[in-house]
C-alpha positions as a printed NumPy array, in Angstrom:
array([[37.816, 50.337, 26.968],
       [35.012, 47.27 , 27.748],
       [31.742, 48.482, 28.269],
       [29.094, 46.824, 31.02 ],
       [25.461, 48.067, 31.143],
       [21.744, 48.02 , 32.409],
       [19.043, 46.925, 30.692],
       [15.735, 47.308, 32.311],
       [12.289, 49.841, 32.257],
       [12.067, 52.574, 33.676],
       [15.884, 52.973, 35.782],
       [15.264, 56.476, 37.593],
       [15.734, 53.807, 40.587],
       [18.883, 51.565, 40.317],
       [22.25 , 52.593, 41.953],
       [24.04 , 50.083, 39.552],
       [26.405, 52.388, 36.957],
       [27.301, 54.26 , 40.323],
       [28.358, 51.351, 41.969],
       [30.405, 49.913, 38.835],
       [31.521, 53.433, 38.036],
       [33.371, 53.702, 41.253],
       [34.345, 50.029, 41.314],
       [36.35 , 51.007, 37.807],
       [37.681, 53.811, 38.845],
       [39.181, 52.567, 42.231],
       [40.348, 49.611, 41.21 ],
       [42.481, 51.074, 37.571],
       [39.675, 48.962, 35.552],
       [39.349, 50.49 , 31.545],
       [35.659, 50.035, 31.715],
       [32.669, 52.29 , 31.416],
       [29.131, 50.978, 32.608],
       [25.741, 52.056, 30.814],
       [21.937, 53.011, 31.7  ],
       [20.212, 51.059, 28.797],
       [17.053, 51.814, 29.465],
       [14.776, 49.869, 26.974],
       [10.594, 50.019, 26.575],
       [10.623, 46.984, 25.258],
       [12.965, 43.501, 25.381],
       [12.942, 43.351, 22.012],
       [15.343, 46.366, 21.518],
       [17.808, 44.092, 23.066],
       [19.538, 42.828, 20.247],
       [20.264, 46.3  , 18.978],
       [21.983, 47.364, 22.374],
       [24.228, 44.413, 21.765],
       [24.851, 45.44 , 17.661],
       [25.28 , 48.99 , 18.693],
       [27.572, 48.001, 21.553],
       [30.368, 45.991, 19.754],
       [32.97 , 46.549, 23.27 ],
       [29.688, 45.486, 25.386],
       [31.172, 42.147, 27.524],
       [28.46 , 42.381, 29.81 ],
       [25.073, 43.342, 31.065],
       [22.848, 42.846, 34.468],
       [18.777, 42.972, 33.643],
       [16.358, 44.861, 36.192],
       [12.875, 44.662, 35.8  ],
       [10.877, 43.835, 34.214],
       [13.154, 41.745, 31.836],
       [14.381, 39.502, 33.898],
       [11.943, 36.307, 33.046],
       [11.122, 37.779, 29.275],
       [15.048, 37.844, 28.082],
       [15.838, 34.173, 28.701],
       [14.609, 33.624, 25.458],
       [17.151, 35.65 , 23.32 ],
       [20.515, 34.053, 25.361],
       [21.814, 31.15 , 23.544],
       [22.997, 29.715, 27.07 ],
       [21.846, 29.909, 30.644],
       [23.757, 28.785, 33.319],
       [21.504, 25.489, 35.619],
       [21.129, 27.615, 38.448],
       [19.262, 30.471, 36.87 ],
       [17.151, 27.917, 34.508],
       [15.931, 26.083, 37.565],
       [14.916, 29.218, 39.439],
       [13.484, 31.239, 35.72 ],
       [15.153, 34.043, 36.009],
       [18.329, 35.916, 34.44 ],
       [19.629, 39.203, 35.713],
       [23.439, 39.077, 34.399],
       [23.995, 38.381, 30.888],
       [27.908, 38.094, 29.737],
       [28.93 , 39.068, 26.072],
       [31.391, 36.137, 24.567],
       [32.235, 37.121, 21.501],
       [34.656, 35.332, 19.826],
       [35.901, 37.35 , 15.869],
       [32.327, 36.792, 13.515],
       [30.376, 34.962, 16.408],
       [28.634, 36.507, 19.036],
       [26.681, 33.551, 22.499],
       [25.225, 35.156, 25.168],
       [25.282, 33.347, 28.55 ],
       [22.616, 34.178, 30.834],
       [22.837, 33.367, 34.68 ],
       [21.575, 34.392, 38.087],
       [23.488, 36.675, 41.064],
       [20.117, 37.716, 42.53 ],
       [20.766, 34.332, 44.69 ],
       [24.022, 35.332, 45.767],
       [23.92 , 38.372, 47.165],
       [20.177, 37.453, 48.928],
       [21.162, 34.273, 50.835],
       [24.622, 35.843, 52.125],
       [22.714, 39.258, 53.185],
       [19.526, 37.04 , 55.089],
       [21.287, 33.878, 56.302],
       [22.722, 35.919, 59.371],
       [19.491, 37.286, 60.502],
       [17.929, 33.331, 59.919],
       [16.623, 31.722, 63.76 ],
       [15.999, 28.277, 64.151],
       [11.97 , 29.958, 64.472],
       [11.97 , 30.655, 60.826],
       [11.178, 27.537, 59.416],
       [ 8.478, 28.957, 56.74 ],
       [ 8.183, 32.003, 55.168],
       [ 5.764, 34.557, 52.509],
       [ 7.355, 35.875, 49.284],
       [ 5.647, 39.025, 48.143],
       [ 5.292, 39.107, 44.152],
       [ 5.964, 36.115, 41.992],
       [ 8.192, 37.95 , 39.27 ],
       [12.273, 37.461, 38.752],
       [13.773, 38.481, 41.607],
       [10.552, 36.617, 43.624],
       [11.876, 32.976, 42.078],
       [15.442, 34.072, 43.22 ],
       [14.455, 34.582, 46.807],
       [11.957, 31.612, 46.404],
       [15.122, 28.779, 45.404],
       [17.451, 30.938, 47.813],
       [15.041, 30.237, 50.309],
       [14.482, 26.877, 50.165],
       [18.135, 25.579, 49.045],
       [18.468, 27.695, 53.461],
       [15.561, 24.823, 54.089],
       [12.944, 27.242, 54.454],
       [ 9.747, 26.286, 53.557],
       [ 7.926, 28.811, 50.785],
       [ 4.306, 30.327, 49.617],
       [ 4.056, 32.757, 47.071],
       [ 1.871, 35.483, 48.076],
       [-0.577, 37.619, 45.083],
       [-2.518, 40.497, 44.508],
       [-4.765, 37.479, 42.4  ],
       [-5.919, 34.38 , 42.678],
       [-3.125, 31.786, 40.998],
       [-3.091, 28.353, 41.381],
       [ 0.25 , 28.18 , 44.285],
       [-0.128, 31.014, 45.647],
       [-2.636, 32.898, 48.114],
       [-4.036, 36.519, 47.497],
       [-3.068, 39.838, 50.593],
       [-6.933, 38.837, 51.741],
       [-5.711, 35.343, 53.134],
       [-2.782, 36.711, 55.595],
       [-4.091, 37.432, 59.553],
       [-2.293, 36.906, 62.342],
       [-1.884, 32.841, 62.411],
       [-0.082, 33.208, 58.772],
       [ 1.96 , 35.753, 60.516],
       [ 3.018, 33.183, 62.992],
       [ 3.645, 30.503, 60.966],
       [ 5.512, 32.339, 57.896],
       [ 6.987, 34.639, 60.033],
       [ 9.997, 35.203, 57.078],
       [ 8.53 , 38.132, 54.961],
       [ 9.869, 39.472, 51.585],
       [ 9.221, 42.003, 49.847],
       [ 9.943, 41.   , 45.925],
       [ 7.82 , 44.049, 44.58 ],
       [ 8.227, 47.621, 43.53 ],
       [ 5.451, 48.55 , 46.375],
       [ 7.064, 51.157, 48.59 ],
       [ 9.933, 51.74 , 46.183],
       [11.253, 56.583, 45.575],
       [ 9.263, 57.889, 44.922],
       [ 5.975, 56.149, 45.811],
       [ 8.049, 55.658, 49.403],
       [ 4.748, 56.561, 51.616],
       [ 3.087, 52.884, 49.753],
       [ 3.443, 49.472, 51.34 ],
       [ 2.525, 45.879, 51.094],
       [-1.168, 45.488, 52.426],
       [-0.18 , 43.114, 55.562],
       [-1.726, 43.166, 59.252],
       [ 1.441, 44.364, 60.441],
       [-0.156, 44.948, 64.166],
       [-0.231, 41.015, 64.575],
       [ 3.524, 40.977, 63.991],
       [ 6.208, 40.429, 66.169],
       [ 9.841, 40.08 , 67.589],
       [ 9.4  , 36.454, 65.691],
       [ 8.974, 37.958, 62.503],
       [11.807, 38.998, 59.659],
       [10.952, 41.355, 57.104],
       [13.327, 41.581, 54.439],
       [11.891, 43.86 , 51.418],
       [14.055, 43.923, 48.116],
       [14.242, 47.396, 47.719],
       [16.903, 49.799, 48.788],
       [15.455, 53.195, 47.879],
       [14.177, 54.528, 50.481],
       [16.674, 53.124, 52.295],
       [13.329, 52.671, 55.348],
       [10.633, 51.724, 53.583],
       [ 7.031, 51.944, 55.352],
       [ 6.992, 48.026, 54.614],
       [10.316, 47.953, 57.289],
       [ 8.798, 50.588, 59.085],
       [ 5.671, 49.135, 60.113],
       [ 7.446, 45.471, 60.891],
       [10.1  , 47.687, 63.186],
       [ 7.451, 49.375, 65.293],
       [ 5.697, 45.948, 66.713],
       [ 9.467, 44.55 , 66.957],
       [10.234, 42.224, 63.764],
       [14.233, 42.593, 62.463],
       [13.959, 44.454, 59.386],
       [16.482, 44.638, 56.632],
       [17.265, 46.353, 53.401],
       [17.981, 45.702, 49.76 ],
       [21.233, 47.302, 49.352],
       [23.861, 44.554, 50.997],
       [22.121, 42.437, 49.103],
       [22.159, 44.412, 45.549],
       [26.337, 44.974, 46.324],
       [27.14 , 41.594, 46.774],
       [24.677, 40.872, 43.506],
       [26.651, 43.386, 41.566],
       [29.956, 41.93 , 42.855],
       [28.757, 38.303, 41.781],
       [28.143, 39.236, 38.444],
       [31.512, 41.406, 38.218],
       [32.365, 37.598, 38.688],
       [30.512, 35.896, 35.86 ],
       [31.414, 38.14 , 33.526],
       [35.544, 37.539, 34.496],
       [34.815, 33.908, 33.885]])
């Protein structure tokens, strides 16, 4: 039986195990999917060594960037993004190779593209982690200008304090790539001037638990189009499977 799994910390929020378990059962695939909750990325080699049937891993918060030095090869796209969320484990005799990919960019692109309007020329990306990097890569490939929003002053970013009514008009697309608002802290949301949003704004939350975050609710109350990350999750999971089967 082949083994697949997820590394990250914590993993209480993840739907990946149930998704792949259902897929394997429904399609008669002789495989299992395990959660590997590790407190440090330095434990990855132990996971690989202890699971000789392991053929692939998904990678989630906070290891999408930290995992790269542990890999033998990284796809051109994942290298350009600067983040990996899929690892294919290739074993030939006593040799083993770990190859990194990024399926977030595939899932996000296919999920947001139908919602984009001709007026959506610029986007704000909340957060600067691995998922946000995939979002940035995807949006730029779709022709949008982007800017990162951070809690801290950093080169090439703006802070939440910089966002006003004019910024929301200039950057009508807003993608939340942070964990703010994720269960169980679902009564939190990014600090934005929601009262200045309107029907031209598009709010995309990578969070999928809860299915309607406070970020989405507050934008929707102003007439904005909103979407959560569930479809993105499903699309990137299917892309992960394709990477593993190459």
